[in-house]
Amino acid sequence: MAVPHSLRALRSRNFRLYYAGQAVSMIGTWVQSLALMWLAYRLSGSTWFTGLVGFLNSAPYLVLSPFAGVLGDRLDRRRILITVLALLFLQSVVLAILSGFGALTLWQLASLALFAGVANSFETPTRQSFFVQLLDDRDDLPNAIALNSVLMNGARLVGPSLGGLVVAAWGETACFALNAASYLAVLAALRVARP
């Protein structure tokens, strides 16, 4: 079966595996992001605190990502990704457990949001440069970049929508557990895909 020209980067087995795992993981990340903000407001009743959680979850990227990019250029990107994704998996598990038992305090929520923000500062630039190593043909790079952009924006659209449905049906804890499971997809893909 011929692959359409617009999807030609997916001919590379390693890129295809990683792309699929990353799609699941990124949707899970946006599901959790919505649930995190929803829970922050539900627990605090404060728009200020909700904004703080959003800030802590995002602001470290502005400060740390340039350093993370340099680190990704000097060290094994695959190893960095596996380490950071494993830490983000654990963060989601902790959120799910504390939320599930109703034991999550505001300071814990803020701390876990900051932890995710710091970890994502290393994950994002490393992820965006890692997939290049997975292509069989460097001529597919422009297509891989386009597919990566589609993935990021598609996940940004689908994830919060799905998150809202999950929160409404099962609560925030289910969103955190779903995100933890989504990290397993990309970790498995990284284990199988070899640059």
mmCIF file with all atom_site columns, C-alpha atoms in Angstrom:
data_model
loop_
_atom_site.group_PDB
_atom_site.id
_atom_site.type_symbol
_atom_site.label_atom_id
_atom_site.label_alt_id
_atom_site.label_comp_id
_atom_site.label_asym_id
_atom_site.label_entity_id
_atom_site.label_seq_id
_atom_site.pdbx_PDB_ins_code
_atom_site.Cartn_x
_atom_site.Cartn_y
_atom_site.Cartn_z
_atom_site.occupancy
_atom_site.B_iso_or_equiv
_atom_site.pdbx_formal_charge
_atom_site.auth_seq_id
_atom_site.auth_comp_id
_atom_site.auth_asym_id
_atom_site.auth_atom_id
_atom_site.pdbx_PDB_model_num
ATOM 1   C CA . MET A 1 1   ? 0.000   0.000  0.000  1.00 0.00 ? 1   MET A CA 1
ATOM 2   C CA . ALA A 1 2   ? 1.408   3.365  -1.018 1.00 0.00 ? 2   ALA A CA 1
ATOM 3   C CA . VAL A 1 3   ? 1.726   6.092  1.587  1.00 0.00 ? 3   VAL A CA 1
ATOM 4   C CA . PRO A 1 4   ? 0.273   9.461  0.508  1.00 0.00 ? 4   PRO A CA 1
ATOM 5   C CA . HIS A 1 5   ? 2.912   12.094 -0.171 1.00 0.00 ? 5   HIS A CA 1
ATOM 6   C CA . SER A 1 6   ? 1.568   14.238 2.688  1.00 0.00 ? 6   SER A CA 1
ATOM 7   C CA . LEU A 1 7   ? 2.313   11.394 5.133  1.00 0.00 ? 7   LEU A CA 1
ATOM 8   C CA . ARG A 1 8   ? 5.624   10.225 3.653  1.00 0.00 ? 8   ARG A CA 1
ATOM 9   C CA . ALA A 1 9   ? 7.571   10.623 6.924  1.00 0.00 ? 9   ALA A CA 1
ATOM 10  C CA . LEU A 1 10  ? 5.375   7.855  8.354  1.00 0.00 ? 10  LEU A CA 1
ATOM 11  C CA . ARG A 1 11  ? 7.106   5.399  6.016  1.00 0.00 ? 11  ARG A CA 1
ATOM 12  C CA . SER A 1 12  ? 9.926   5.361  8.569  1.00 0.00 ? 12  SER A CA 1
ATOM 13  C CA . ARG A 1 13  ? 9.013   2.626  11.043 1.00 0.00 ? 13  ARG A CA 1
ATOM 14  C CA . ASN A 1 14  ? 10.728  4.276  14.015 1.00 0.00 ? 14  ASN A CA 1
ATOM 15  C CA . PHE A 1 15  ? 9.153   7.654  13.310 1.00 0.00 ? 15  PHE A CA 1
ATOM 16  C CA . ARG A 1 16  ? 5.740   6.021  12.869 1.00 0.00 ? 16  ARG A CA 1
ATOM 17  C CA . LEU A 1 17  ? 5.979   4.183  16.209 1.00 0.00 ? 17  LEU A CA 1
ATOM 18  C CA . TYR A 1 18  ? 7.165   7.264  18.049 1.00 0.00 ? 18  TYR A CA 1
ATOM 19  C CA . TYR A 1 19  ? 4.547   9.451  16.364 1.00 0.00 ? 19  TYR A CA 1
ATOM 20  C CA . ALA A 1 20  ? 1.733   7.124  17.453 1.00 0.00 ? 20  ALA A CA 1
ATOM 21  C CA . GLY A 1 21  ? 3.015   6.946  21.035 1.00 0.00 ? 21  GLY A CA 1
ATOM 22  C CA . GLN A 1 22  ? 3.516   10.686 21.126 1.00 0.00 ? 22  GLN A CA 1
ATOM 23  C CA . ALA A 1 23  ? -0.034  11.269 19.849 1.00 0.00 ? 23  ALA A CA 1
ATOM 24  C CA . VAL A 1 24  ? -1.485  9.269  22.739 1.00 0.00 ? 24  VAL A CA 1
ATOM 25  C CA . SER A 1 25  ? 0.798   10.971 25.254 1.00 0.00 ? 25  SER A CA 1
ATOM 26  C CA . MET A 1 26  ? 0.156   14.518 24.073 1.00 0.00 ? 26  MET A CA 1
ATOM 27  C CA . ILE A 1 27  ? -3.603  14.044 24.178 1.00 0.00 ? 27  ILE A CA 1
ATOM 28  C CA . GLY A 1 28  ? -3.208  12.679 27.707 1.00 0.00 ? 28  GLY A CA 1
ATOM 29  C CA . THR A 1 29  ? -1.126  15.700 28.686 1.00 0.00 ? 29  THR A CA 1
ATOM 30  C CA . TRP A 1 30  ? -3.861  18.075 27.553 1.00 0.00 ? 30  TRP A CA 1
ATOM 31  C CA . VAL A 1 31  ? -6.506  15.969 29.322 1.00 0.00 ? 31  VAL A CA 1
ATOM 32  C CA . GLN A 1 32  ? -4.500  16.359 32.525 1.00 0.00 ? 32  GLN A CA 1
ATOM 33  C CA . SER A 1 33  ? -3.915  20.062 31.933 1.00 0.00 ? 33  SER A CA 1
ATOM 34  C CA . LEU A 1 34  ? -7.644  20.716 31.827 1.00 0.00 ? 34  LEU A CA 1
ATOM 35  C CA . ALA A 1 35  ? -8.271  18.542 34.893 1.00 0.00 ? 35  ALA A CA 1
ATOM 36  C CA . LEU A 1 36  ? -5.475  20.277 36.806 1.00 0.00 ? 36  LEU A CA 1
ATOM 37  C CA . MET A 1 37  ? -7.025  23.697 36.233 1.00 0.00 ? 37  MET A CA 1
ATOM 38  C CA . TRP A 1 38  ? -10.517 22.409 36.976 1.00 0.00 ? 38  TRP A CA 1
ATOM 39  C CA . LEU A 1 39  ? -9.343  20.831 40.222 1.00 0.00 ? 39  LEU A CA 1
ATOM 40  C CA . ALA A 1 40  ? -7.410  23.959 41.227 1.00 0.00 ? 40  ALA A CA 1
ATOM 41  C CA . TYR A 1 41  ? -10.581 25.998 40.965 1.00 0.00 ? 41  TYR A CA 1
ATOM 42  C CA . ARG A 1 42  ? -12.792 23.368 42.578 1.00 0.00 ? 42  ARG A CA 1
ATOM 43  C CA . LEU A 1 43  ? -10.487 23.010 45.594 1.00 0.00 ? 43  LEU A CA 1
ATOM 44  C CA . SER A 1 44  ? -9.677  26.692 46.059 1.00 0.00 ? 44  SER A CA 1
ATOM 45  C CA . GLY A 1 45  ? -12.689 28.539 44.651 1.00 0.00 ? 45  GLY A CA 1
ATOM 46  C CA . SER A 1 46  ? -10.106 31.125 43.632 1.00 0.00 ? 46  SER A CA 1
ATOM 47  C CA . THR A 1 47  ? -9.441  32.328 40.117 1.00 0.00 ? 47  THR A CA 1
ATOM 48  C CA . TRP A 1 48  ? -6.111  33.681 41.397 1.00 0.00 ? 48  TRP A CA 1
ATOM 49  C CA . PHE A 1 49  ? -4.983  30.250 42.583 1.00 0.00 ? 49  PHE A CA 1
ATOM 50  C CA . THR A 1 50  ? -6.222  28.649 39.377 1.00 0.00 ? 50  THR A CA 1
ATOM 51  C CA . GLY A 1 51  ? -4.151  31.155 37.408 1.00 0.00 ? 51  GLY A CA 1
ATOM 52  C CA . LEU A 1 52  ? -1.149  30.430 39.637 1.00 0.00 ? 52  LEU A CA 1
ATOM 53  C CA . VAL A 1 53  ? -1.404  26.706 38.917 1.00 0.00 ? 53  VAL A CA 1
ATOM 54  C CA . GLY A 1 54  ? -1.579  27.442 35.193 1.00 0.00 ? 54  GLY A CA 1
ATOM 55  C CA . PHE A 1 55  ? 1.427   29.754 35.499 1.00 0.00 ? 55  PHE A CA 1
ATOM 56  C CA . LEU A 1 56  ? 3.465   27.188 37.446 1.00 0.00 ? 56  LEU A CA 1
ATOM 57  C CA . ASN A 1 57  ? 2.585   24.542 34.865 1.00 0.00 ? 57  ASN A CA 1
ATOM 58  C CA . SER A 1 58  ? 3.730   26.735 31.954 1.00 0.00 ? 58  SER A CA 1
ATOM 59  C CA . ALA A 1 59  ? 6.197   29.443 33.030 1.00 0.00 ? 59  ALA A CA 1
ATOM 60  C CA . PRO A 1 60  ? 9.255   27.231 33.634 1.00 0.00 ? 60  PRO A CA 1
ATOM 61  C CA . TYR A 1 61  ? 9.292   26.541 29.894 1.00 0.00 ? 61  TYR A CA 1
ATOM 62  C CA . LEU A 1 62  ? 10.124  30.183 29.180 1.00 0.00 ? 62  LEU A CA 1
ATOM 63  C CA . VAL A 1 63  ? 13.142  30.113 31.477 1.00 0.00 ? 63  VAL A CA 1
ATOM 64  C CA . LEU A 1 64  ? 14.434  26.548 31.199 1.00 0.00 ? 64  LEU A CA 1
ATOM 65  C CA . SER A 1 65  ? 13.784  25.432 27.626 1.00 0.00 ? 65  SER A CA 1
ATOM 66  C CA . PRO A 1 66  ? 16.846  27.180 26.131 1.00 0.00 ? 66  PRO A CA 1
ATOM 67  C CA . PHE A 1 67  ? 19.059  25.334 28.617 1.00 0.00 ? 67  PHE A CA 1
ATOM 68  C CA . ALA A 1 68  ? 17.187  22.106 27.964 1.00 0.00 ? 68  ALA A CA 1
ATOM 69  C CA . GLY A 1 69  ? 17.795  22.540 24.244 1.00 0.00 ? 69  GLY A CA 1
ATOM 70  C CA . VAL A 1 70  ? 21.538  22.842 24.840 1.00 0.00 ? 70  VAL A CA 1
ATOM 71  C CA . LEU A 1 71  ? 21.421  19.783 27.095 1.00 0.00 ? 71  LEU A CA 1
ATOM 72  C CA . GLY A 1 72  ? 19.563  17.876 24.372 1.00 0.00 ? 72  GLY A CA 1
ATOM 73  C CA . ASP A 1 73  ? 22.296  18.782 21.900 1.00 0.00 ? 73  ASP A CA 1
ATOM 74  C CA . ARG A 1 74  ? 25.028  17.478 24.207 1.00 0.00 ? 74  ARG A CA 1
ATOM 75  C CA . LEU A 1 75  ? 23.467  14.359 25.717 1.00 0.00 ? 75  LEU A CA 1
ATOM 76  C CA . ASP A 1 76  ? 21.531  11.372 24.409 1.00 0.00 ? 76  ASP A CA 1
ATOM 77  C CA . ARG A 1 77  ? 18.088  12.755 23.517 1.00 0.00 ? 77  ARG A CA 1
ATOM 78  C CA . ARG A 1 78  ? 16.421  9.383  23.800 1.00 0.00 ? 78  ARG A CA 1
ATOM 79  C CA . ARG A 1 79  ? 17.712  8.932  27.336 1.00 0.00 ? 79  ARG A CA 1
ATOM 80  C CA . ILE A 1 80  ? 16.615  12.459 28.297 1.00 0.00 ? 80  ILE A CA 1
ATOM 81  C CA . LEU A 1 81  ? 13.132  11.774 26.930 1.00 0.00 ? 81  LEU A CA 1
ATOM 82  C CA . ILE A 1 82  ? 12.792  8.454  28.721 1.00 0.00 ? 82  ILE A CA 1
ATOM 83  C CA . THR A 1 83  ? 13.913  10.003 32.016 1.00 0.00 ? 83  THR A CA 1
ATOM 84  C CA . VAL A 1 84  ? 11.651  13.040 31.767 1.00 0.00 ? 84  VAL A CA 1
ATOM 85  C CA . LEU A 1 85  ? 8.640   11.048 30.564 1.00 0.00 ? 85  LEU A CA 1
ATOM 86  C CA . ALA A 1 86  ? 9.111   8.569  33.419 1.00 0.00 ? 86  ALA A CA 1
ATOM 87  C CA . LEU A 1 87  ? 9.137   11.493 35.869 1.00 0.00 ? 87  LEU A CA 1
ATOM 88  C CA . LEU A 1 88  ? 5.989   12.931 34.290 1.00 0.00 ? 88  LEU A CA 1
ATOM 89  C CA . PHE A 1 89  ? 4.373   9.485  34.508 1.00 0.00 ? 89  PHE A CA 1
ATOM 90  C CA . LEU A 1 90  ? 5.156   9.411  38.241 1.00 0.00 ? 90  LEU A CA 1
ATOM 91  C CA . GLN A 1 91  ? 3.801   12.941 38.673 1.00 0.00 ? 91  GLN A CA 1
ATOM 92  C CA . SER A 1 92  ? 0.516   11.864 37.077 1.00 0.00 ? 92  SER A CA 1
ATOM 93  C CA . VAL A 1 93  ? 0.362   8.767  39.285 1.00 0.00 ? 93  VAL A CA 1
ATOM 94  C CA . VAL A 1 94  ? 0.903   10.901 42.407 1.00 0.00 ? 94  VAL A CA 1
ATOM 95  C CA . LEU A 1 95  ? -1.828  13.303 41.259 1.00 0.00 ? 95  LEU A CA 1
ATOM 96  C CA . ALA A 1 96  ? -4.197  10.384 40.627 1.00 0.00 ? 96  ALA A CA 1
ATOM 97  C CA . ILE A 1 97  ? -3.513  8.811  44.025 1.00 0.00 ? 97  ILE A CA 1
ATOM 98  C CA . LEU A 1 98  ? -3.770  12.018 46.055 1.00 0.00 ? 98  LEU A CA 1
ATOM 99  C CA . SER A 1 99  ? -6.823  13.163 44.124 1.00 0.00 ? 99  SER A CA 1
ATOM 100 C CA . GLY A 1 100 ? -8.450  9.746  44.345 1.00 0.00 ? 100 GLY A CA 1
ATOM 101 C CA . PHE A 1 101 ? -8.100  9.673  48.125 1.00 0.00 ? 101 PHE A CA 1
ATOM 102 C CA . GLY A 1 102 ? -9.216  13.297 48.450 1.00 0.00 ? 102 GLY A CA 1
ATOM 103 C CA . ALA A 1 103 ? -5.874  14.089 50.082 1.00 0.00 ? 103 ALA A CA 1
ATOM 104 C CA . LEU A 1 104 ? -4.539  16.647 47.605 1.00 0.00 ? 104 LEU A CA 1
ATOM 105 C CA . THR A 1 105 ? -3.784  19.982 49.256 1.00 0.00 ? 105 THR A CA 1
ATOM 106 C CA . LEU A 1 106 ? -3.434  23.280 47.438 1.00 0.00 ? 106 LEU A CA 1
ATOM 107 C CA . TRP A 1 107 ? 0.316   23.472 48.018 1.00 0.00 ? 107 TRP A CA 1
ATOM 108 C CA . GLN A 1 108 ? 0.732   19.913 46.715 1.00 0.00 ? 108 GLN A CA 1
ATOM 109 C CA . LEU A 1 109 ? -1.299  20.784 43.632 1.00 0.00 ? 109 LEU A CA 1
ATOM 110 C CA . ALA A 1 110 ? 0.835   23.883 43.010 1.00 0.00 ? 110 ALA A CA 1
ATOM 111 C CA . SER A 1 111 ? 4.056   21.926 43.606 1.00 0.00 ? 111 SER A CA 1
ATOM 112 C CA . LEU A 1 112 ? 3.037   19.152 41.229 1.00 0.00 ? 112 LEU A CA 1
ATOM 113 C CA . ALA A 1 113 ? 2.088   21.734 38.594 1.00 0.00 ? 113 ALA A CA 1
ATOM 114 C CA . LEU A 1 114 ? 5.534   23.334 38.965 1.00 0.00 ? 114 LEU A CA 1
ATOM 115 C CA . PHE A 1 115 ? 7.179   19.904 38.750 1.00 0.00 ? 115 PHE A CA 1
ATOM 116 C CA . ALA A 1 116 ? 5.355   19.220 35.476 1.00 0.00 ? 116 ALA A CA 1
ATOM 117 C CA . GLY A 1 117 ? 6.295   22.658 34.178 1.00 0.00 ? 117 GLY A CA 1
ATOM 118 C CA . VAL A 1 118 ? 9.980   22.050 34.869 1.00 0.00 ? 118 VAL A CA 1
ATOM 119 C CA . ALA A 1 119 ? 9.878   18.538 33.389 1.00 0.00 ? 119 ALA A CA 1
ATOM 120 C CA . ASN A 1 120 ? 8.040   19.728 30.274 1.00 0.00 ? 120 ASN A CA 1
ATOM 121 C CA . SER A 1 121 ? 10.722  22.389 29.815 1.00 0.00 ? 121 SER A CA 1
ATOM 122 C CA . PHE A 1 122 ? 13.125  19.536 29.124 1.00 0.00 ? 122 PHE A CA 1
ATOM 123 C CA . GLU A 1 123 ? 10.684  17.244 27.334 1.00 0.00 ? 123 GLU A CA 1
ATOM 124 C CA . THR A 1 124 ? 9.404   19.650 24.696 1.00 0.00 ? 124 THR A CA 1
ATOM 125 C CA . PRO A 1 125 ? 12.655  20.867 23.090 1.00 0.00 ? 125 PRO A CA 1
ATOM 126 C CA . THR A 1 126 ? 14.152  17.387 23.298 1.00 0.00 ? 126 THR A CA 1
ATOM 127 C CA . ARG A 1 127 ? 11.061  15.826 21.707 1.00 0.00 ? 127 ARG A CA 1
ATOM 128 C CA . GLN A 1 128 ? 11.030  18.382 18.921 1.00 0.00 ? 128 GLN A CA 1
ATOM 129 C CA . SER A 1 129 ? 14.617  17.615 17.976 1.00 0.00 ? 129 SER A CA 1
ATOM 130 C CA . PHE A 1 130 ? 14.558  13.858 18.656 1.00 0.00 ? 130 PHE A CA 1
ATOM 131 C CA . PHE A 1 131 ? 12.129  12.780 15.945 1.00 0.00 ? 131 PHE A CA 1
ATOM 132 C CA . VAL A 1 132 ? 14.627  13.870 13.281 1.00 0.00 ? 132 VAL A CA 1
ATOM 133 C CA . GLN A 1 133 ? 16.815  10.929 14.340 1.00 0.00 ? 133 GLN A CA 1
ATOM 134 C CA . LEU A 1 134 ? 13.989  8.503  13.610 1.00 0.00 ? 134 LEU A CA 1
ATOM 135 C CA . LEU A 1 135 ? 13.643  9.258  9.902  1.00 0.00 ? 135 LEU A CA 1
ATOM 136 C CA . ASP A 1 136 ? 14.993  6.782  7.358  1.00 0.00 ? 136 ASP A CA 1
ATOM 137 C CA . ASP A 1 137 ? 15.260  9.512  4.731  1.00 0.00 ? 137 ASP A CA 1
ATOM 138 C CA . ARG A 1 138 ? 16.335  13.059 5.691  1.00 0.00 ? 138 ARG A CA 1
ATOM 139 C CA . ASP A 1 139 ? 14.352  14.348 2.708  1.00 0.00 ? 139 ASP A CA 1
ATOM 140 C CA . ASP A 1 140 ? 11.245  13.546 4.766  1.00 0.00 ? 140 ASP A CA 1
ATOM 141 C CA . LEU A 1 141 ? 12.226  16.118 7.413  1.00 0.00 ? 141 LEU A CA 1
ATOM 142 C CA . PRO A 1 142 ? 9.897   18.909 6.180  1.00 0.00 ? 142 PRO A CA 1
ATOM 143 C CA . ASN A 1 143 ? 7.009   16.438 6.186  1.00 0.00 ? 143 ASN A CA 1
ATOM 144 C CA . ALA A 1 144 ? 7.953   15.194 9.670  1.00 0.00 ? 144 ALA A CA 1
ATOM 145 C CA . ILE A 1 145 ? 7.995   18.783 10.952 1.00 0.00 ? 145 ILE A CA 1
ATOM 146 C CA . ALA A 1 146 ? 4.563   19.381 9.421  1.00 0.00 ? 146 ALA A CA 1
ATOM 147 C CA . LEU A 1 147 ? 3.196   16.152 10.919 1.00 0.00 ? 147 LEU A CA 1
ATOM 148 C CA . ASN A 1 148 ? 4.653   17.100 14.311 1.00 0.00 ? 148 ASN A CA 1
ATOM 149 C CA . SER A 1 149 ? 2.878   20.460 14.100 1.00 0.00 ? 149 SER A CA 1
ATOM 150 C CA . VAL A 1 150 ? -0.395  18.756 13.175 1.00 0.00 ? 150 VAL A CA 1
ATOM 151 C CA . LEU A 1 151 ? 0.061   16.418 16.130 1.00 0.00 ? 151 LEU A CA 1
ATOM 152 C CA . MET A 1 152 ? 0.760   19.215 18.609 1.00 0.00 ? 152 MET A CA 1
ATOM 153 C CA . ASN A 1 153 ? -2.202  21.306 17.474 1.00 0.00 ? 153 ASN A CA 1
ATOM 154 C CA . GLY A 1 154 ? -4.505  18.313 17.119 1.00 0.00 ? 154 GLY A CA 1
ATOM 155 C CA . ALA A 1 155 ? -3.698  17.185 20.658 1.00 0.00 ? 155 ALA A CA 1
ATOM 156 C CA . ARG A 1 156 ? -4.301  20.733 21.887 1.00 0.00 ? 156 ARG A CA 1
ATOM 157 C CA . LEU A 1 157 ? -7.770  20.538 20.329 1.00 0.00 ? 157 LEU A CA 1
ATOM 158 C CA . VAL A 1 158 ? -8.731  16.956 21.228 1.00 0.00 ? 158 VAL A CA 1
ATOM 159 C CA . GLY A 1 159 ? -7.141  16.694 24.694 1.00 0.00 ? 159 GLY A CA 1
ATOM 160 C CA . PRO A 1 160 ? -9.059  19.406 26.570 1.00 0.00 ? 160 PRO A CA 1
ATOM 161 C CA . SER A 1 161 ? -12.316 18.364 24.886 1.00 0.00 ? 161 SER A CA 1
ATOM 162 C CA . LEU A 1 162 ? -11.768 14.776 25.963 1.00 0.00 ? 162 LEU A CA 1
ATOM 163 C CA . GLY A 1 163 ? -10.647 16.006 29.386 1.00 0.00 ? 163 GLY A CA 1
ATOM 164 C CA . GLY A 1 164 ? -13.907 17.880 29.868 1.00 0.00 ? 164 GLY A CA 1
ATOM 165 C CA . LEU A 1 165 ? -15.883 14.748 29.047 1.00 0.00 ? 165 LEU A CA 1
ATOM 166 C CA . VAL A 1 166 ? -13.779 12.621 31.409 1.00 0.00 ? 166 VAL A CA 1
ATOM 167 C CA . VAL A 1 167 ? -14.054 15.163 34.259 1.00 0.00 ? 167 VAL A CA 1
ATOM 168 C CA . ALA A 1 168 ? -17.831 15.316 33.779 1.00 0.00 ? 168 ALA A CA 1
ATOM 169 C CA . ALA A 1 169 ? -18.190 11.527 33.706 1.00 0.00 ? 169 ALA A CA 1
ATOM 170 C CA . TRP A 1 170 ? -15.574 10.297 36.203 1.00 0.00 ? 170 TRP A CA 1
ATOM 171 C CA . GLY A 1 171 ? -13.810 13.278 37.779 1.00 0.00 ? 171 GLY A CA 1
ATOM 172 C CA . GLU A 1 172 ? -10.291 14.662 37.770 1.00 0.00 ? 172 GLU A CA 1
ATOM 173 C CA . THR A 1 173 ? -8.696  11.511 39.161 1.00 0.00 ? 173 THR A CA 1
ATOM 174 C CA . ALA A 1 174 ? -9.627  9.617  35.997 1.00 0.00 ? 174 ALA A CA 1
ATOM 175 C CA . CYS A 1 175 ? -7.910  12.309 33.920 1.00 0.00 ? 175 CYS A CA 1
ATOM 176 C CA . PHE A 1 176 ? -4.698  11.977 35.907 1.00 0.00 ? 176 PHE A CA 1
ATOM 177 C CA . ALA A 1 177 ? -4.807  8.189  35.622 1.00 0.00 ? 177 ALA A CA 1
ATOM 178 C CA . LEU A 1 178 ? -5.512  8.464  31.891 1.00 0.00 ? 178 LEU A CA 1
ATOM 179 C CA . ASN A 1 179 ? -2.494  10.720 31.448 1.00 0.00 ? 179 ASN A CA 1
ATOM 180 C CA . ALA A 1 180 ? -0.287  8.328  33.418 1.00 0.00 ? 180 ALA A CA 1
ATOM 181 C CA . ALA A 1 181 ? -1.390  5.529  31.089 1.00 0.00 ? 181 ALA A CA 1
ATOM 182 C CA . SER A 1 182 ? -0.746  7.744  28.064 1.00 0.00 ? 182 SER A CA 1
ATOM 183 C CA . TYR A 1 183 ? 2.896   8.131  29.073 1.00 0.00 ? 183 TYR A CA 1
ATOM 184 C CA . LEU A 1 184 ? 3.260   4.366  28.874 1.00 0.00 ? 184 LEU A CA 1
ATOM 185 C CA . ALA A 1 185 ? 2.414   4.544  25.147 1.00 0.00 ? 185 ALA A CA 1
ATOM 186 C CA . VAL A 1 186 ? 5.251   6.919  24.314 1.00 0.00 ? 186 VAL A CA 1
ATOM 187 C CA . LEU A 1 187 ? 7.676   5.166  26.680 1.00 0.00 ? 187 LEU A CA 1
ATOM 188 C CA . ALA A 1 188 ? 6.901   1.864  24.932 1.00 0.00 ? 188 ALA A CA 1
ATOM 189 C CA . ALA A 1 189 ? 7.414   3.516  21.541 1.00 0.00 ? 189 ALA A CA 1
ATOM 190 C CA . LEU A 1 190 ? 10.773  4.899  22.680 1.00 0.00 ? 190 LEU A CA 1
ATOM 191 C CA . ARG A 1 191 ? 11.789  1.457  23.860 1.00 0.00 ? 191 ARG A CA 1
ATOM 192 C CA . VAL A 1 192 ? 10.955  -0.119 20.493 1.00 0.00 ? 192 VAL A CA 1
ATOM 193 C CA . ALA A 1 193 ? 11.999  2.697  18.132 1.00 0.00 ? 193 ALA A CA 1
ATOM 194 C CA . ARG A 1 194 ? 15.755  2.816  17.691 1.00 0.00 ? 194 ARG A CA 1
ATOM 195 C CA . PRO A 1 195 ? 17.417  5.705  15.856 1.00 0.00 ? 195 PRO A CA 1
#
